[in-house]
mmCIF file of C-alpha atoms in Angstrom:
data_model
loop_
_atom_site.group_PDB
_atom_site.id
_atom_site.type_symbol
_atom_site.label_atom_id
_atom_site.label_comp_id
_atom_site.label_asym_id
_atom_site.label_seq_id
_atom_site.Cartn_x
_atom_site.Cartn_y
_atom_site.Cartn_z
ATOM 1 C CA MET A 23 15.644 27.086 -6.560
ATOM 2 C CA ARG A 24 12.790 28.152 -8.768
ATOM 3 C CA ASN A 25 10.814 26.025 -11.106
ATOM 4 C CA PRO A 26 12.039 26.952 -14.603
ATOM 5 C CA ARG A 27 8.651 26.191 -16.068
ATOM 6 C CA ASN A 28 6.120 29.052 -16.078
ATOM 7 C CA ARG A 29 2.653 27.574 -15.954
ATOM 8 C CA ARG A 30 -0.270 29.620 -17.271
ATOM 9 C CA PRO A 31 -3.254 30.167 -14.955
ATOM 10 C CA ALA A 32 -6.052 27.681 -15.543
ATOM 11 C CA PRO A 33 -9.067 29.074 -17.426
ATOM 12 C CA ALA A 34 -12.280 29.203 -15.438
ATOM 13 C CA ASP A 35 -13.776 26.228 -17.267
ATOM 14 C CA GLU A 36 -10.799 24.054 -16.221
ATOM 15 C CA VAL A 37 -10.928 24.767 -12.511
ATOM 16 C CA VAL A 38 -13.486 22.090 -11.682
ATOM 17 C CA THR A 39 -11.533 19.354 -13.460
ATOM 18 C CA HIS A 40 -8.386 20.291 -11.533
ATOM 19 C CA MET A 41 -10.127 20.120 -8.175
ATOM 20 C CA THR A 42 -10.087 16.324 -8.218
ATOM 21 C CA ILE A 43 -6.310 16.090 -7.712
ATOM 22 C CA ARG A 44 -5.493 15.823 -4.025
ATOM 23 C CA SER A 45 -2.728 18.288 -3.177
ATOM 24 C CA ILE A 46 -0.108 17.499 -0.548
ATOM 25 C CA GLY A 47 1.537 20.905 -0.705
ATOM 26 C CA ALA A 48 5.043 19.678 -1.459
ATOM 27 C CA GLY A 49 4.116 19.167 -5.099
ATOM 28 C CA THR A 50 2.870 22.726 -5.579
ATOM 29 C CA ARG A 51 5.563 24.811 -3.862
ATOM 30 C CA GLN A 52 8.191 26.389 -6.062
ATOM 31 C CA ASP A 53 11.145 25.453 -3.885
ATOM 32 C CA PHE A 54 12.235 22.359 -2.014
ATOM 33 C CA THR A 55 13.258 23.154 1.534
ATOM 34 C CA ASP A 56 16.661 22.012 2.742
ATOM 35 C CA GLU A 57 14.925 19.348 4.824
ATOM 36 C CA GLU A 58 12.999 18.084 1.792
ATOM 37 C CA LEU A 59 16.160 17.940 -0.310
ATOM 38 C CA GLU A 60 17.920 15.985 2.413
ATOM 39 C CA ALA A 61 14.998 13.544 2.606
ATOM 40 C CA LEU A 62 14.875 13.152 -1.176
ATOM 41 C CA ARG A 63 18.561 12.334 -1.323
ATOM 42 C CA ARG A 64 18.301 9.947 1.626
ATOM 43 C CA ASP A 65 15.432 8.262 -0.262
ATOM 44 C CA GLU A 66 14.003 6.074 2.501
ATOM 45 C CA SER A 67 11.561 3.374 1.489
ATOM 46 C CA SER A 68 7.866 4.212 1.343
ATOM 47 C CA SER A 69 7.233 1.641 4.065
ATOM 48 C CA ALA A 70 9.792 3.304 6.360
ATOM 49 C CA VAL A 71 8.235 6.721 5.703
ATOM 50 C CA LEU A 72 4.755 5.452 6.555
ATOM 51 C CA ASN A 73 5.944 3.810 9.759
ATOM 52 C CA GLU A 74 7.734 7.015 10.765
ATOM 53 C CA ALA A 75 4.546 9.022 10.239
ATOM 54 C CA ARG A 76 2.559 6.455 12.195
ATOM 55 C CA HIS A 77 4.966 6.629 15.124
ATOM 56 C CA ARG A 78 4.697 10.420 15.091
ATOM 57 C CA THR A 79 1.010 10.050 15.989
ATOM 58 C CA GLY A 80 2.095 8.357 19.222
ATOM 59 C CA ASP A 81 1.659 4.772 18.040
ATOM 60 C CA ARG A 82 4.455 2.754 19.649
ATOM 61 C CA GLY A 83 3.692 -0.501 17.873
ATOM 62 C CA ARG A 84 6.343 -2.378 15.950
ATOM 63 C CA ASP A 85 7.062 -1.434 12.337
ATOM 64 C CA VAL A 86 4.760 -3.122 9.812
ATOM 65 C CA ALA A 87 5.922 -3.587 6.223
ATOM 66 C CA VAL A 88 3.708 -2.051 3.525
ATOM 67 C CA ARG A 89 4.295 -3.375 0.019
ATOM 68 C CA GLY A 90 2.991 -2.577 -3.430
ATOM 69 C CA ASN A 91 1.545 -5.953 -4.346
ATOM 70 C CA GLY A 92 0.959 -8.854 -1.988
ATOM 71 C CA ASN A 93 -0.068 -6.806 1.043
ATOM 72 C CA VAL A 94 -1.999 -8.830 3.588
ATOM 73 C CA GLY A 95 -4.705 -6.414 4.646
ATOM 74 C CA LEU A 96 -7.391 -6.981 7.245
ATOM 75 C CA GLU A 97 -9.923 -8.495 4.855
ATOM 76 C CA LYS A 98 -7.418 -11.034 3.547
ATOM 77 C CA GLN A 99 -6.078 -11.759 7.027
ATOM 78 C CA LEU A 100 -9.554 -12.520 8.387
ATOM 79 C CA ALA A 101 -10.103 -14.946 5.519
ATOM 80 C CA MET A 102 -6.754 -16.569 6.312
ATOM 81 C CA ASN A 103 -7.764 -16.821 9.982
ATOM 82 C CA LYS A 104 -10.850 -18.793 8.991
ATOM 83 C CA GLU A 105 -8.709 -21.141 6.923
ATOM 84 C CA LEU A 106 -6.387 -21.618 9.898
ATOM 85 C CA ASP A 107 -9.382 -22.536 12.072
ATOM 86 C CA LEU A 108 -10.434 -25.198 9.567
ATOM 87 C CA ILE A 109 -6.893 -26.521 9.263
ATOM 88 C CA GLY A 110 -6.582 -26.645 13.027
ATOM 89 C CA ALA A 111 -9.776 -28.648 13.351
ATOM 90 C CA ALA A 112 -8.599 -31.068 10.677
ATOM 91 C CA PHE A 113 -5.247 -31.530 12.408
ATOM 92 C CA ALA A 114 -6.985 -32.083 15.718
ATOM 93 C CA ILE A 115 -9.199 -34.821 14.256
ATOM 94 C CA ALA A 116 -6.249 -36.468 12.505
ATOM 95 C CA ASP A 117 -4.149 -36.222 15.634
ATOM 96 C CA GLY A 118 -6.963 -37.581 17.734
ATOM 97 C CA THR A 119 -7.450 -40.538 15.390
ATOM 98 C CA GLY A 120 -3.753 -41.394 15.549
ATOM 99 C CA MET A 121 -3.622 -41.126 19.315
ATOM 100 C CA ALA A 122 -6.753 -43.248 19.711
ATOM 101 C CA ALA A 123 -5.216 -45.970 17.576
ATOM 102 C CA GLY A 124 -2.057 -45.783 19.652
ATOM 103 C CA ILE A 125 -3.934 -46.616 22.846
ATOM 104 C CA GLY A 126 -5.839 -49.556 21.365
ATOM 105 C CA VAL A 127 -9.011 -48.043 19.853
ATOM 106 C CA PRO A 128 -9.900 -49.842 16.593
ATOM 107 C CA LYS A 129 -8.732 -48.057 13.440
ATOM 108 C CA ILE A 130 -11.467 -46.041 11.696
ATOM 109 C CA SER A 131 -11.777 -44.800 8.145
ATOM 110 C CA THR A 132 -14.646 -42.325 8.518
ATOM 111 C CA LEU A 133 -16.292 -40.521 11.382
ATOM 112 C CA THR A 134 -19.616 -42.190 10.565
ATOM 113 C CA GLY A 135 -18.009 -45.571 11.239
ATOM 114 C CA VAL A 136 -16.801 -44.718 14.716
ATOM 115 C CA ALA A 137 -18.258 -46.958 17.389
ATOM 116 C CA GLY A 138 -19.510 -45.460 20.600
ATOM 117 C CA ALA A 139 -16.484 -46.690 22.527
ATOM 118 C CA ALA A 140 -14.104 -45.102 20.033
ATOM 119 C CA LEU A 141 -15.951 -41.785 20.216
ATOM 120 C CA GLU A 142 -15.544 -41.718 23.962
ATOM 121 C CA VAL A 143 -11.776 -41.703 23.474
ATOM 122 C CA LEU A 144 -11.439 -39.864 20.172
ATOM 123 C CA LEU A 145 -13.521 -36.793 20.885
ATOM 124 C CA PRO A 146 -11.764 -35.816 24.137
ATOM 125 C CA VAL A 147 -8.397 -36.399 22.467
ATOM 126 C CA ALA A 148 -9.417 -34.294 19.480
ATOM 127 C CA SER A 149 -10.694 -31.586 21.803
ATOM 128 C CA PHE A 150 -7.375 -31.584 23.663
ATOM 129 C CA ALA A 151 -5.421 -31.391 20.398
ATOM 130 C CA ALA A 152 -7.619 -28.548 19.180
ATOM 131 C CA SER A 153 -7.103 -26.607 22.394
ATOM 132 C CA GLN A 154 -3.332 -27.011 22.129
ATOM 133 C CA TYR A 155 -3.415 -25.899 18.502
ATOM 134 C CA GLY A 156 -5.480 -22.902 19.497
ATOM 135 C CA LEU A 157 -3.095 -21.896 22.259
ATOM 136 C CA ALA A 158 -0.137 -22.239 19.906
ATOM 137 C CA THR A 159 -1.661 -20.130 17.128
ATOM 138 C CA MET A 160 -3.976 -17.694 18.908
ATOM 139 C CA GLN A 161 -1.247 -15.220 19.819
ATOM 140 C CA ALA A 162 0.327 -15.331 16.350
ATOM 141 C CA THR A 163 -3.080 -14.846 14.721
ATOM 142 C CA LYS A 164 -3.819 -11.903 17.013
ATOM 143 C CA ILE A 165 -0.538 -10.219 16.055
ATOM 144 C CA ASP A 166 -1.041 -10.923 12.345
ATOM 145 C CA THR A 167 -4.569 -9.490 12.467
ATOM 146 C CA ARG A 168 -3.412 -6.352 14.257
ATOM 147 C CA ASP A 169 -0.571 -5.887 11.757
ATOM 148 C CA ALA A 170 -2.962 -6.358 8.827
ATOM 149 C CA ALA A 171 -5.299 -3.660 10.157
ATOM 150 C CA THR A 172 -2.326 -1.339 10.743
ATOM 151 C CA ARG A 173 -1.071 -2.013 7.233
ATOM 152 C CA ASP A 174 -4.450 -1.036 5.772
ATOM 153 C CA VAL A 175 -4.507 2.195 7.761
ATOM 154 C CA MET A 176 -0.995 3.149 6.625
ATOM 155 C CA HIS A 177 -1.877 2.343 3.019
ATOM 156 C CA GLY A 178 -4.947 4.561 3.314
ATOM 157 C CA ALA A 179 -2.879 7.353 4.873
ATOM 158 C CA MET A 180 -0.448 7.129 1.972
ATOM 159 C CA LEU A 181 -3.251 7.479 -0.578
ATOM 160 C CA LEU A 182 -4.532 10.561 1.264
ATOM 161 C CA SER A 183 -1.035 12.068 1.179
ATOM 162 C CA LEU A 184 -0.216 11.830 -2.530
ATOM 163 C CA GLU A 185 -1.201 14.080 -5.418
ATOM 164 C CA LEU A 186 -3.600 11.642 -7.045
ATOM 165 C CA PRO A 187 -7.117 11.839 -8.511
ATOM 166 C CA SER A 188 -9.735 11.532 -5.788
ATOM 167 C CA GLY A 189 -11.626 8.979 -7.887
ATOM 168 C CA TYR A 190 -8.621 6.690 -7.905
ATOM 169 C CA VAL A 191 -7.983 7.243 -4.199
ATOM 170 C CA ASP A 192 -11.578 6.283 -3.394
ATOM 171 C CA SER A 193 -11.349 3.145 -5.532
ATOM 172 C CA ALA A 194 -8.012 2.052 -4.041
ATOM 173 C CA MET A 195 -8.805 2.805 -0.381
ATOM 174 C CA PRO A 196 -8.997 -0.402 1.712
ATOM 175 C CA ARG A 197 -12.630 -1.097 2.559
ATOM 176 C CA ASP A 198 -12.069 -1.214 6.307
ATOM 177 C CA VAL A 199 -10.262 2.147 6.515
ATOM 178 C CA GLY A 200 -12.160 5.245 7.566
ATOM 179 C CA THR A 201 -10.990 8.611 6.267
ATOM 180 C CA ALA A 202 -13.282 11.093 7.995
ATOM 181 C CA GLY A 203 -12.489 13.476 10.833
ATOM 182 C CA ARG A 204 -9.820 12.211 13.173
ATOM 183 C CA SER A 205 -9.613 8.692 11.820
ATOM 184 C CA PRO A 206 -6.243 6.919 12.223
ATOM 185 C CA ALA A 207 -5.535 7.227 8.492
ATOM 186 C CA ARG A 208 -6.147 10.982 8.645
ATOM 187 C CA LYS A 209 -3.951 11.342 11.709
ATOM 188 C CA ILE A 210 -1.069 9.602 9.948
ATOM 189 C CA SER A 211 -1.654 11.599 6.782
ATOM 190 C CA ASP A 212 -1.517 14.814 8.804
ATOM 191 C CA GLN A 213 1.991 13.794 9.906
ATOM 192 C CA ILE A 214 3.009 13.430 6.255
ATOM 193 C CA LYS A 215 1.564 16.437 4.470
ATOM 194 C CA ASN A 216 3.820 19.456 3.993
ATOM 195 C CA THR A 217 6.808 17.613 5.463
ATOM 196 C CA PRO A 218 9.912 15.931 4.015
ATOM 197 C CA LEU A 219 8.023 12.643 4.375
ATOM 198 C CA ALA A 220 5.556 13.885 1.767
ATOM 199 C CA ALA A 221 8.358 14.814 -0.624
ATOM 200 C CA THR A 222 9.828 11.310 -0.401
ATOM 201 C CA LEU A 223 6.489 9.562 -0.909
ATOM 202 C CA GLN A 224 5.622 11.807 -3.854
ATOM 203 C CA LEU A 225 8.994 11.113 -5.470
ATOM 204 C CA HIS A 226 8.308 7.381 -5.279
ATOM 205 C CA CYS A 227 4.808 7.962 -6.636
ATOM 206 C CA ASP A 228 6.296 10.008 -9.477
ATOM 207 C CA HIS A 229 8.624 7.112 -10.303
ATOM 208 C CA GLY A 230 5.459 5.075 -10.806
ATOM 209 C CA ILE A 231 3.812 7.789 -12.905
ATOM 210 C CA ARG A 232 6.916 7.941 -15.091
ATOM 211 C CA ALA A 233 6.820 4.166 -15.579
ATOM 212 C CA ALA A 234 3.084 4.265 -16.342
ATOM 213 C CA GLU A 235 3.643 7.001 -18.916
ATOM 214 C CA ASP A 236 6.084 4.668 -20.695
ATOM 215 C CA PHE A 237 3.619 1.774 -20.373
ATOM 216 C CA LEU A 238 0.748 3.776 -21.850
ATOM 217 C CA ALA A 239 2.987 4.738 -24.767
ATOM 218 C CA CYS A 240 3.060 1.029 -25.731
ATOM 219 C CA PRO A 241 -0.479 0.412 -27.025
ATOM 220 C CA GLY A 242 -1.486 -3.227 -27.157
ATOM 221 C CA LYS A 243 0.864 -4.287 -24.368
ATOM 222 C CA THR A 244 -0.535 -5.643 -21.143
ATOM 223 C CA LYS A 245 0.929 -4.562 -17.821
ATOM 224 C CA GLU A 246 2.389 -8.040 -17.417
ATOM 225 C CA GLN A 247 4.095 -7.829 -20.799
ATOM 226 C CA PHE A 248 5.447 -4.373 -19.997
ATOM 227 C CA PHE A 249 6.948 -5.476 -16.677
ATOM 228 C CA ALA A 250 8.274 -8.746 -18.110
ATOM 229 C CA GLY A 251 10.925 -6.827 -20.030
ATOM 230 C CA ARG A 252 11.677 -4.465 -17.143
ATOM 231 C CA PRO A 253 12.481 -6.534 -14.042
ATOM 232 C CA LYS A 254 13.630 -3.555 -11.964
ATOM 233 C CA LEU A 255 10.342 -1.758 -12.553
ATOM 234 C CA ALA A 256 8.455 -4.965 -11.822
ATOM 235 C CA GLU A 257 10.258 -5.245 -8.484
ATOM 236 C CA ARG A 258 9.406 -1.646 -7.628
ATOM 237 C CA TYR A 259 5.751 -2.262 -8.461
ATOM 238 C CA GLU A 260 5.730 -5.277 -6.158
ATOM 239 C CA SER A 261 7.638 -3.708 -3.268
ATOM 240 C CA ASP A 262 6.842 0.020 -3.218
ATOM 241 C CA PRO A 263 3.235 1.053 -2.454
ATOM 242 C CA ALA A 264 3.750 4.676 -3.556
ATOM 243 C CA PHE A 265 5.266 3.579 -6.873
ATOM 244 C CA LYS A 266 2.322 1.239 -7.455
ATOM 245 C CA ALA A 267 -0.156 3.976 -6.571
ATOM 246 C CA GLY A 268 1.399 6.355 -9.101
ATOM 247 C CA PHE A 269 1.480 3.704 -11.812
ATOM 248 C CA ASP A 270 -2.059 2.474 -11.216
ATOM 249 C CA ALA A 271 -3.485 5.984 -10.814
ATOM 250 C CA LEU A 272 -2.222 7.154 -14.195
ATOM 251 C CA ALA A 273 -3.492 3.990 -15.878
ATOM 252 C CA TRP A 274 -6.838 4.448 -14.103
ATOM 253 C CA ALA A 275 -7.085 8.094 -15.167
ATOM 254 C CA LYS A 276 -6.240 7.264 -18.775
ATOM 255 C CA GLU A 277 -9.164 4.842 -18.832
ATOM 256 C CA SER A 278 -11.678 6.515 -16.537
ATOM 257 C CA ALA A 279 -10.971 10.250 -16.164
ATOM 258 C CA PRO A 280 -9.313 11.980 -19.147
ATOM 259 C CA SER A 281 -9.222 15.386 -17.429
ATOM 260 C CA ASP A 282 -7.487 13.861 -14.411
ATOM 261 C CA TYR A 283 -5.072 12.082 -16.757
ATOM 262 C CA ALA A 284 -4.071 15.381 -18.381
ATOM 263 C CA GLN A 285 -3.786 17.077 -14.987
ATOM 264 C CA MET A 286 -1.683 14.260 -13.550
ATOM 265 C CA LEU A 287 0.803 14.487 -16.389
ATOM 266 C CA ASP A 288 0.896 18.283 -16.232
ATOM 267 C CA ASP A 289 1.601 18.229 -12.497
ATOM 268 C CA TYR A 290 4.106 15.396 -12.829
ATOM 269 C CA HIS A 291 6.088 17.224 -15.518
ATOM 270 C CA ALA A 292 6.139 20.356 -13.340
ATOM 271 C CA ARG A 293 7.515 18.327 -10.435
ATOM 272 C CA ASP A 294 9.958 16.626 -12.802
ATOM 273 C CA ALA A 295 11.405 20.042 -13.650
ATOM 274 C CA ARG A 296 11.865 20.753 -9.946
ATOM 275 C CA TYR A 297 13.596 17.411 -9.461
ATOM 276 C CA ALA A 298 15.932 18.215 -12.345
ATOM 277 C CA VAL A 299 16.885 21.578 -10.853
ATOM 278 C CA ALA A 300 17.555 19.840 -7.519
ATOM 279 C CA ASN A 301 19.560 17.107 -9.293
ATOM 280 C CA ILE A 302 17.156 14.418 -8.070
ATOM 281 C CA ARG A 303 16.836 11.388 -10.325
ATOM 282 C CA VAL A 304 13.213 10.683 -11.279
ATOM 283 C CA SER A 305 13.615 7.588 -13.443
ATOM 284 C CA ALA A 306 12.811 4.481 -11.399
#
């Protein structure tokens, strides 16, 4: 199936502006392969696609959900770990105080009012409680931290695998994710590009671009106001990282990179024509 739209070659003075869009290949070919069409019609979630690509690198870890909004990445998880440490210490002290009272140590209201005899009982009890808390939570925290780091890497791989302005990709890349050489994000991205996985992710991204185009046609409306009247789109923005990337990238380009904005829409409309020929629904 051929793209019905004949696009004119870019003049020489436009070439530099077009170089900032990261190409994944699937968005620039004239035909969808049979495998791509099958993947588009199967329409797996972006999270499932990213986990599949990750497993293709040889990673045998459990699947980790990647969302649009509300992702717990490594930076946020480390902050949560610190909060858990503080909460654990507080519980240990409270537990130690209660246990000390239960075995006959006088009730105390503040640590500064603890008598020497009470401290001799309270501190070992608190230490014991803290150690038990640590044993109970250490394994869960370790798993959560590993999953958060994995989630960041998959999110970075997704950004490297979509046709998006490089300026937006750089701004949205998780801070702890490397993208050079044979970094994990690059390895996962290499399993996506020029495959049916790329076609599925780009379709979801294009759903977001379509929604952002409608949003930007409503001057004066905030994103929150736009989504308030469109609950299905709001849910996609929250749950689908590729949809969110497409939406946010177009809004970013409109504000920060006019040439990228024009190129994004031009490329999106070309892909939209291909979707139409393949009878693939683009509206989110």
